[in-house]
């Protein structure tokens, strides 16, 4: 499988919003819906992980612990 370019948080959120809109439209086949749902789930995990990492970094910066 080819390596995929890492999305930014903003790109992932934009794609996730588009997926939600497409799923709400209710014109997709079951197979298409499942594929989009899987992609959306992966994007949501990525966004949550990115936010968790940012929160941890802010916490470290606020505590004066800048080592990683």
Coordinates of N, CA, C and O in Angstrom, one line a residue:
X1 N 0.9 -1.2 0.0 CA 0.0 0.0 0.0 C 0.9 1.2 0.0 O 1.9 1.3 0.7
X2 N 0.6 2.2 -0.8 CA 1.3 3.4 -0.9 C 1.2 4.2 0.4 O 0.1 4.3 1.0
X3 N 2.3 4.9 0.8 CA 2.2 5.7 2.0 C 1.4 7.0 1.7 O 1.6 7.7 0.7
X4 N 0.5 7.3 2.6 CA -0.3 8.5 2.4 C 0.3 9.7 3.2 O 0.8 9.6 4.3
X5 N 0.2 10.9 2.6 CA 0.6 12.1 3.2 C -0.2 12.3 4.5 O -1.4 12.2 4.5
X6 N 0.5 12.7 5.5 CA -0.2 13.0 6.8 C -1.0 14.3 6.7 O -0.5 15.3 6.2
X7 N -2.3 14.2 7.0 CA -3.2 15.3 6.9 C -3.0 16.2 8.1 O -2.6 15.8 9.2
X8 N -3.3 17.5 7.9 CA -3.3 18.4 9.1 C -4.6 18.2 9.8 O -5.6 17.6 9.3
X9 N -4.7 18.7 11.0 CA -6.0 18.6 11.8 C -7.1 19.3 11.0 O -8.2 18.8 10.9
X10 N -6.8 20.4 10.4 CA -7.8 21.2 9.7 C -8.3 20.5 8.5 O -9.5 20.4 8.1
X11 N -7.4 19.8 7.7 CA -7.7 19.0 6.6 C -8.6 17.9 6.9 O -9.6 17.6 6.3
X12 N -8.3 17.2 8.0 CA -9.0 16.1 8.5 C -10.4 16.5 8.9 O -11.4 15.8 8.6
X13 N -10.6 17.6 9.6 CA -11.9 18.1 10.1 C -12.7 18.5 8.8 O -13.9 18.2 8.8
X14 N -12.1 19.1 7.8 CA -12.9 19.5 6.6 C -13.4 18.2 5.9 O -14.6 18.2 5.5
X15 N -12.6 17.2 5.8 CA -13.0 15.9 5.2 C -14.1 15.3 6.0 O -15.0 14.7 5.5
X16 N -13.9 15.3 7.3 CA -14.9 14.6 8.2 C -16.2 15.3 8.1 O -17.3 14.7 8.0
X17 N -16.2 16.7 8.0 CA -17.5 17.4 7.8 C -18.2 17.0 6.5 O -19.4 16.9 6.4
X18 N -17.3 16.9 5.5 CA -17.9 16.5 4.2 C -18.5 15.1 4.2 O -19.6 14.8 3.7
X19 N -17.8 14.2 4.9 CA -18.3 12.8 5.0 C -19.6 12.8 5.8 O -20.6 12.1 5.4
X20 N -19.7 13.5 6.9 CA -21.0 13.6 7.6 C -22.1 14.1 6.8 O -23.2 13.5 6.7
X21 N -21.8 15.1 6.0 CA -22.8 15.7 5.1 C -23.3 14.7 4.1 O -24.5 14.5 3.8
X22 N -22.3 13.9 3.5 CA -22.6 12.9 2.5 C -23.5 11.8 3.1 O -24.4 11.3 2.5
X23 N -23.2 11.4 4.3 CA -23.9 10.3 5.0 C -25.3 10.8 5.4 O -26.3 10.0 5.3
X24 N -25.5 12.1 5.7 CA -26.8 12.6 6.1 C -27.7 12.7 4.8 O -28.9 12.7 4.9
X25 N -27.0 12.9 3.7 CA -27.8 13.0 2.4 C -28.6 11.8 2.1 O -29.6 11.9 1.4
X26 N -28.2 10.7 2.6 CA -29.0 9.4 2.4 C -29.2 9.0 1.0 O -30.2 8.4 0.7
X27 N -28.2 9.3 0.1 CA -28.4 8.8 -1.3 C -27.3 7.8 -1.7 O -27.2 7.4 -2.8
X28 N -26.5 7.4 -0.7 CA -25.4 6.5 -0.9 C -25.9 5.0 -0.8 O -26.8 4.7 0.0
X29 N -25.2 4.1 -1.4 CA -25.4 2.7 -1.2 C -24.9 2.3 0.1 O -24.1 3.0 0.7
X30 N -25.3 1.1 0.6 CA -24.8 0.6 1.9 C -23.3 0.5 1.9 O -22.6 0.9 2.8
X31 N -22.7 0.0 0.8 CA -21.3 -0.2 0.6 C -20.6 1.2 0.7 O -19.6 1.3 1.4
X32 N -21.1 2.1 0.0 CA -20.5 3.5 0.0 C -20.6 4.1 1.4 O -19.6 4.7 1.9
X33 N -21.7 3.9 2.0 CA -21.9 4.5 3.4 C -20.9 3.8 4.4 O -20.3 4.5 5.2
X34 N -20.7 2.5 4.3 CA -19.8 1.8 5.2 C -18.4 2.3 5.0 O -17.6 2.5 6.0
X35 N -18.0 2.5 3.7 CA -16.6 2.9 3.4 C -16.4 4.4 4.0 O -15.4 4.7 4.6
X36 N -17.4 5.2 3.8 CA -17.3 6.6 4.3 C -17.3 6.6 5.8 O -16.6 7.4 6.5
X37 N -18.2 5.7 6.4 CA -18.2 5.7 7.9 C -16.9 5.2 8.5 O -16.4 5.8 9.4
X38 N -16.2 4.2 7.8 CA -14.9 3.8 8.3 C -13.9 4.9 8.1 O -13.1 5.2 9.1
X39 N -13.9 5.6 7.0 CA -13.0 6.7 6.8 C -13.2 7.8 7.9 O -12.3 8.3 8.5
X40 N -14.5 8.1 8.1 CA -14.9 9.1 9.1 C -14.4 8.7 10.5 O -13.9 9.6 11.3
X41 N -14.6 7.5 10.9 CA -14.1 7.0 12.2 C -12.6 7.1 12.3 O -12.1 7.6 13.4
X42 N -11.9 6.8 11.3 CA -10.4 7.0 11.3 C -10.0 8.5 11.4 O -9.1 8.8 12.2
X43 N -10.7 9.3 10.7 CA -10.5 10.8 10.8 C -10.8 11.3 12.2 O -10.0 12.1 12.7
X44 N -11.9 10.8 12.8 CA -12.2 11.3 14.1 C -11.2 10.9 15.1 O -10.8 11.7 16.0
X45 N -10.7 9.6 15.0 CA -9.6 9.2 15.9 C -8.4 10.0 15.7 O -7.7 10.4 16.7
X46 N -8.0 10.3 14.5 CA -6.9 11.2 14.2 C -7.0 12.6 14.8 O -6.1 13.1 15.5
X47 N -8.2 13.2 14.7 CA -8.5 14.5 15.2 C -8.4 14.5 16.8 O -7.8 15.3 17.4
X48 N -9.0 13.4 17.4 CA -8.9 13.3 18.8 C -7.5 13.1 19.3 O -7.1 13.8 20.3
X49 N -6.7 12.3 18.6 CA -5.3 12.1 19.0 C -4.5 13.4 18.9 O -3.7 13.8 19.8
X50 N -4.8 14.1 17.8 CA -4.1 15.4 17.6 C -4.4 16.4 18.7 O -3.5 17.1 19.2
X51 N -5.7 16.5 19.1 CA -6.1 17.4 20.1 C -5.5 17.0 21.5 O -5.0 17.8 22.3
X52 N -5.5 15.7 21.7 CA -4.9 15.2 23.0 C -3.4 15.5 23.1 O -2.9 15.9 24.1
X53 N -2.7 15.4 21.9 CA -1.3 15.7 21.9 C -1.0 17.2 22.1 O -0.1 17.6 22.8
X54 N -1.9 18.0 21.5 CA -1.8 19.4 21.7 C -2.0 19.8 23.2 O -1.3 20.7 23.7
X55 N -3.0 19.2 23.8 CA -3.3 19.5 25.2 C -2.2 19.1 26.1 O -1.8 19.8 27.0
X56 N -1.6 17.9 25.8 CA -0.4 17.5 26.6 C 0.8 18.4 26.4 O 1.4 18.8 27.4
X57 N 1.0 18.9 25.2 CA 2.1 19.9 25.0 C 1.8 21.2 25.7 O 2.8 21.7 26.3
X58 N 0.6 21.7 25.7 CA 0.3 22.9 26.4 C 0.5 22.7 27.9 O 1.0 23.6 28.6
X59 N 0.0 21.5 28.4 CA 0.2 21.3 29.8 C 1.7 21.2 30.2 O 2.1 21.8 31.2
X60 N 2.5 20.6 29.4 CA 3.9 20.6 29.6 C 4.5 22.0 29.6 O 5.4 22.3 30.4
X61 N 4.1 22.8 28.6 CA 4.7 24.1 28.5 C 4.2 25.0 29.7 O 5.0 25.8 30.2
X62 N 3.0 24.8 30.2 CA 2.6 25.6 31.3 C 3.2 25.1 32.6 O 3.4 26.0 33.5
X63 N 3.7 23.9 32.7 CA 4.3 23.4 33.9 C 5.8 23.6 33.9 O 6.5 23.4 34.8
X64 N 6.3 24.1 32.7 CA 7.8 24.4 32.6 C 8.5 23.2 32.2 O 9.8 23.2 32.0
X65 N 7.9 22.0 31.9 CA 8.5 20.8 31.4 C 8.5 20.8 29.9 O 7.6 20.3 29.4
X66 N 9.5 21.2 29.3 CA 9.6 21.3 27.8 C 10.3 20.2 27.2 O 10.5 20.1 26.0
X67 N 10.7 19.2 28.0 CA 11.3 18.0 27.4 C 10.3 17.0 26.8 O 9.2 16.9 27.3
X68 N 10.7 16.3 25.8 CA 9.8 15.4 25.2 C 10.3 14.0 25.3 O 11.3 13.6 25.3

